[in-house]
Each structure stands twice: as C-alpha cells, then as structure tokens.
Short mmCIF file of C-alpha atoms and ligand atoms in Angstrom, two decimals:
data_model
loop_
_atom_site.label_atom_id
_atom_site.label_comp_id
_atom_site.label_asym_id
_atom_site.label_seq_id
_atom_site.Cartn_x
_atom_site.Cartn_y
_atom_site.Cartn_z
CA UNK A 45 -117.56 -51.08 -137.72
CA UNK A 46 -115.09 -48.47 -138.96
CA UNK A 47 -116.32 -45.15 -137.62
CA UNK A 48 -114.26 -42.96 -140.00
CA UNK A 49 -116.68 -43.41 -142.90
CA UNK A 50 -120.31 -44.02 -143.70
CA UNK A 51 -122.31 -44.61 -146.86
CA UNK A 52 -126.00 -44.07 -147.59
CA UNK A 53 -127.87 -45.56 -150.55
CA UNK A 54 -131.45 -44.82 -151.62
CA UNK A 55 -133.59 -44.02 -154.68
CA UNK A 56 -134.14 -40.42 -155.77
CA UNK A 57 -137.86 -39.66 -155.57
CA UNK A 58 -140.30 -37.57 -157.65
CA UNK A 59 -140.46 -35.07 -154.75
CA UNK A 60 -136.69 -34.40 -155.24
CA UNK A 61 -137.24 -32.87 -158.70
CA UNK A 62 -136.09 -29.44 -159.87
CA UNK A 63 -137.61 -27.33 -162.67
CA UNK A 64 -135.48 -29.15 -165.23
CA UNK A 65 -136.72 -32.64 -164.32
CA UNK A 66 -133.56 -33.75 -162.48
CA UNK A 67 -132.75 -33.88 -158.76
CA UNK A 68 -132.77 -30.45 -157.11
CA UNK A 69 -129.32 -29.17 -156.09
CA UNK A 70 -130.66 -28.22 -152.65
CA UNK A 71 -131.76 -31.81 -152.14
CA UNK A 72 -128.27 -33.06 -152.99
CA UNK A 73 -126.84 -30.58 -150.47
CA UNK A 74 -129.24 -31.91 -147.83
CA UNK A 75 -128.09 -35.51 -148.49
CA UNK A 76 -124.46 -34.36 -148.27
CA UNK A 77 -125.08 -32.58 -144.97
CA UNK A 78 -126.98 -35.53 -143.46
CA UNK A 79 -124.37 -38.11 -144.44
CA UNK A 80 -121.46 -35.94 -143.33
CA UNK A 81 -123.29 -35.18 -140.06
CA UNK A 82 -123.69 -38.92 -139.40
CA UNK A 83 -119.99 -39.46 -140.17
CA UNK A 84 -118.78 -36.57 -137.98
CA UNK A 85 -121.01 -37.54 -135.08
CA UNK A 86 -119.92 -41.16 -135.36
CA UNK A 87 -116.29 -40.09 -135.20
CA UNK A 88 -116.76 -37.60 -132.37
CA UNK A 89 -119.25 -39.80 -130.49
CA UNK A 90 -120.81 -36.46 -129.70
CA UNK A 91 -123.14 -33.84 -131.19
CA UNK A 92 -121.57 -31.87 -134.05
CA UNK A 93 -122.54 -28.74 -135.99
CA UNK A 94 -121.57 -27.70 -139.49
CA UNK A 95 -119.06 -24.83 -139.39
CA UNK A 96 -118.09 -24.75 -143.08
CA UNK A 97 -119.23 -26.16 -146.40
CA UNK A 98 -116.95 -25.30 -149.25
CA UNK A 99 -116.62 -25.76 -152.94
CA UNK A 100 -119.55 -28.01 -153.73
CA UNK A 101 -118.97 -29.18 -157.29
CA UNK A 102 -121.91 -30.62 -159.22
CA UNK A 103 -120.27 -32.64 -162.01
CA UNK A 104 -123.35 -34.43 -163.38
CA UNK A 105 -127.11 -34.21 -162.86
CA UNK A 106 -128.95 -36.99 -161.00
CA UNK A 107 -132.07 -38.49 -162.58
CA UNK A 108 -135.27 -39.13 -160.66
CA UNK A 109 -135.68 -42.84 -159.87
CA UNK A 110 -131.91 -43.47 -159.84
CA UNK A 111 -129.92 -45.15 -157.09
CA UNK A 112 -127.99 -42.51 -155.17
CA UNK A 113 -124.92 -43.36 -153.08
CA UNK A 114 -123.46 -40.80 -150.69
CA UNK A 115 -120.02 -41.63 -149.25
CA UNK A 116 -118.62 -39.60 -146.35
CA UNK A 117 -115.09 -40.07 -145.03
CA UNK A 118 -113.15 -38.36 -142.24
CA UNK A 119 -110.01 -36.94 -143.84
CA UNK A 120 -108.63 -34.71 -141.08
CA UNK A 121 -109.33 -33.73 -137.50
CA UNK A 122 -108.12 -30.65 -135.68
CA UNK A 123 -108.61 -29.91 -131.98
CA UNK A 124 -112.40 -29.63 -132.17
CA UNK A 125 -113.09 -29.89 -135.91
CA UNK A 126 -113.68 -32.91 -138.14
CA UNK A 127 -113.16 -32.53 -141.90
CA UNK A 128 -115.32 -34.81 -144.03
CA UNK A 129 -114.92 -35.52 -147.73
CA UNK A 130 -118.26 -36.33 -149.38
CA UNK A 131 -118.78 -37.91 -152.78
CA UNK A 132 -122.20 -38.43 -154.33
CA UNK A 133 -122.69 -41.08 -157.02
CA UNK A 134 -125.72 -42.21 -158.99
CA UNK A 135 -126.65 -45.00 -161.36
CA UNK A 136 -129.80 -45.91 -163.21
CA UNK A 137 -131.44 -49.05 -161.80
CA UNK A 138 -130.33 -51.24 -164.69
CA UNK A 139 -126.80 -49.83 -164.91
CA UNK A 140 -123.91 -51.50 -163.12
CA UNK A 141 -121.54 -48.57 -162.70
CA UNK A 142 -121.97 -45.60 -160.39
CA UNK A 143 -121.00 -42.19 -161.80
CA UNK A 144 -119.62 -39.50 -159.49
CA UNK A 145 -122.02 -36.54 -159.58
CA UNK A 146 -120.91 -34.28 -156.72
CA UNK A 147 -117.98 -33.67 -154.37
CA UNK A 148 -117.28 -31.37 -151.46
CA UNK A 149 -115.53 -31.13 -148.11
CA UNK A 150 -117.56 -30.19 -145.03
CA UNK A 151 -116.14 -29.17 -141.67
CA UNK A 152 -117.99 -30.00 -138.45
CA UNK A 153 -117.25 -28.93 -134.90
CA UNK A 154 -118.04 -31.12 -131.91
CA UNK A 155 -119.91 -29.10 -129.29
CA UNK A 156 -121.19 -29.38 -125.73
CA UNK A 157 -124.78 -28.64 -124.66
CA UNK A 158 -124.06 -24.89 -124.61
CA UNK A 159 -122.74 -25.00 -128.20
CA UNK A 160 -119.08 -24.56 -127.21
CA UNK A 161 -116.44 -26.50 -129.18
CA UNK A 162 -115.06 -29.59 -127.44
CA UNK A 163 -111.99 -31.69 -128.40
CA UNK A 164 -112.31 -34.69 -130.70
CA UNK A 165 -110.28 -37.87 -131.10
CA UNK A 166 -107.38 -37.38 -133.52
CA UNK A 167 -107.85 -39.00 -136.91
CA UNK A 168 -104.64 -40.76 -137.94
CA UNK A 169 -104.53 -41.54 -141.69
CA UNK A 170 -103.31 -45.09 -142.40
CA UNK A 171 -103.47 -45.86 -146.11
CA UNK A 172 -101.68 -43.94 -148.89
CA UNK A 173 -105.10 -42.65 -150.01
CA UNK A 174 -105.94 -41.40 -146.51
CA UNK A 175 -102.55 -39.66 -146.24
CA UNK A 176 -103.20 -38.02 -149.60
CA UNK A 177 -106.68 -36.91 -148.48
CA UNK A 178 -105.29 -35.44 -145.26
CA UNK A 179 -102.86 -33.36 -147.35
CA UNK A 180 -105.84 -32.25 -149.44
CA UNK A 181 -107.69 -31.18 -146.24
CA UNK A 182 -104.63 -29.22 -145.08
CA UNK A 183 -104.34 -27.47 -148.44
CA UNK A 184 -108.02 -26.51 -148.24
CA UNK A 185 -107.46 -25.06 -144.74
CA UNK A 186 -104.77 -22.80 -146.21
CA UNK A 187 -106.95 -21.81 -149.18
CA UNK A 188 -109.90 -21.14 -146.87
CA UNK A 189 -107.90 -18.50 -144.99
CA UNK A 190 -107.78 -16.27 -148.05
CA UNK A 191 -111.43 -17.00 -148.84
CA UNK A 192 -112.37 -16.05 -145.26
CA UNK A 193 -110.36 -12.81 -145.56
CA UNK A 194 -112.20 -11.96 -148.78
CA UNK A 195 -115.62 -12.87 -147.32
CA UNK A 196 -115.03 -11.00 -144.06
CA UNK A 197 -115.53 -7.69 -145.92
CA UNK A 198 -119.16 -8.69 -146.49
CA UNK A 199 -120.01 -10.05 -143.03
CA UNK A 200 -122.15 -7.56 -141.12
CA UNK A 201 -123.14 -8.46 -137.58
C1 COA B 1169 -119.24 -23.96 -134.91
C2 COA B 1169 -119.06 -22.97 -133.77
C3 COA B 1169 -119.50 -23.61 -132.46
C4 COA B 1169 -117.56 -22.64 -133.69
O1 COA B 1169 -117.43 -21.68 -132.71
P1 COA B 1169 -116.18 -20.69 -132.74
O2 COA B 1169 -116.27 -19.79 -131.57
O3 COA B 1169 -116.07 -20.07 -134.09
O4 COA B 1169 -115.02 -21.71 -132.46
P2 COA B 1169 -113.48 -21.61 -132.70
O5 COA B 1169 -113.02 -20.32 -133.28
O6 COA B 1169 -112.89 -22.07 -131.41
O7 COA B 1169 -113.26 -22.74 -133.82
C5 COA B 1169 -113.65 -24.07 -133.56
C6 COA B 1169 -113.18 -24.91 -134.70
O8 COA B 1169 -113.87 -24.50 -135.88
C7 COA B 1169 -112.93 -24.28 -136.91
N1 COA B 1169 -113.41 -23.24 -137.78
C8 COA B 1169 -113.78 -22.00 -137.46
N2 COA B 1169 -114.11 -21.31 -138.55
C9 COA B 1169 -113.93 -22.15 -139.60
C10 COA B 1169 -114.07 -22.02 -141.00
N3 COA B 1169 -114.49 -20.88 -141.57
N4 COA B 1169 -113.78 -23.07 -141.78
C11 COA B 1169 -113.35 -24.24 -141.24
N5 COA B 1169 -113.21 -24.43 -139.90
C12 COA B 1169 -113.47 -23.37 -139.11
C13 COA B 1169 -111.67 -23.84 -136.20
O9 COA B 1169 -110.53 -24.03 -137.02
C14 COA B 1169 -111.68 -24.75 -134.99
O10 COA B 1169 -111.18 -26.01 -135.34
P3 COA B 1169 -109.99 -26.72 -134.48
O11 COA B 1169 -110.43 -26.71 -133.04
O12 COA B 1169 -109.95 -28.12 -135.01
O13 COA B 1169 -108.76 -25.95 -134.72
C15 COA B 1169 -119.86 -21.66 -134.02
O14 COA B 1169 -119.24 -20.95 -135.11
C16 COA B 1169 -121.30 -21.95 -134.36
O15 COA B 1169 -122.10 -22.26 -133.47
N6 COA B 1169 -121.66 -21.81 -135.64
C17 COA B 1169 -123.02 -22.13 -136.10
C18 COA B 1169 -123.15 -23.62 -136.37
C19 COA B 1169 -124.44 -23.90 -137.07
O16 COA B 1169 -125.48 -23.39 -136.69
N7 COA B 1169 -124.39 -24.74 -138.12
C20 COA B 1169 -125.53 -25.03 -138.95
C21 COA B 1169 -126.47 -26.01 -138.37
S1 COA B 1169 -125.72 -27.49 -137.80
#
C-alpha cells in the first residue's frame, strides 16, 4: 500500500442535500476533511490536526444519488506539517466519466497527546507530476504568508 495517497468512493445521499437540490457545500468540505485526515494520518502514522484549509474551489455541483470520488495526495511535508491536495469528482451512476467538482489544499500538523507539533517523515516527490505538485505547495506557502498578514488584522484573541 502506498501511504502517500488515499481515495474514497461512495454515493451522495438524500441527507446531503442543500436548498437547491444538490449536495450541500458543507458536506463536500466534510468529505474533503475526512479524506485528507486519513491521508495525513496514514503518512504521519500519528494523530494529525487541520491547521489550514485554503482556497476551496467548487467547480461543479454534485447531484444526489451520484457516485462521489475523493482523492487525497500528499504533495509536500515540512518539519511537522503535511500538505494534502484533495480533488473531488462525481459521476451519475450510468455515466462512465468522472467530472472534477472541487479542489483544495489542506495542511495538517502531526501532534503528540498534548497537542504539540511533532516531526513527520519527509515526503520525497518521485514522478514529474509529484515534483510539479510540490512546487505548487511551495508557491501556496508563499501566497499564504500575505493572506495570513492580511487576516491577522482581524484575529482577536
Ligand atoms: C496545529 C497547531 C498544533 C500548530 O501549533 P503552532 O504552535 O501554531 O505550531 P507551529 O507554529 O510550530 O507550526 C507547526 C506547523 O504548522 C504550520 N502552520 C502554522 N500556521 C500555518 C498556516 N496558517 N498555514 C499552513 N501551515 C501553518 C507551520 O508552518 C509548521 O509547519 P512545519 O513544522 O512543517 O514548518 C495549533 O495551531 C492548533 O492546535 N490548532 C488547532 C487545530 C485544530 O483544532 N484543528 C481543527 C480540528 S482537527
């Protein structure tokens, strides 16, 4: 088993519906978080918490009663953080092709029992695609710095 990725497949249910008759965005975010959590924990072989979810892009709606596929892939690891790219796809039961509906990158941190960050195994990209994705993760880290600066004005503790 390759522990740098994981994929879930299931059918979207009537209880997943939003007011417009499609799958609720919050439900999609929950699937993303669960799949990415499984991927991060599998990589770290340790408990992980979400430290950042950025730029969730909903490209297409997901119908109720469709097959949903959620792919999570480690694309970068820092000292204690694991960066996971997540893609969500769906297809109607009688269709052959999956359509990409959602994408985002989530960052997890491996923690000890007290919630303190602990080091993780380094992810070494092998394929050209993985090297490209690692560059993407590094670019997002840079972009996030300016987003964090902007957001910090609105964080009140
Ligand atoms: C995650 C948490 C343990 C990190 O603690 P911290 O004191 O901020 O830790 P550090 O500053 O040492 O950063 C730890 C890692 O998080 C990364 N990190 C911190 N802020 C980040 C951000 N805004 N975006 C991306 N990564 C971030 C750091 O880069 C570092 O990664 P590295 O070790 O690979 O370089 C702490 O913020 C926390 O407990 N947050 C709440 C988690 C939570 O409840 N999640 C939701 C439910 S799972």
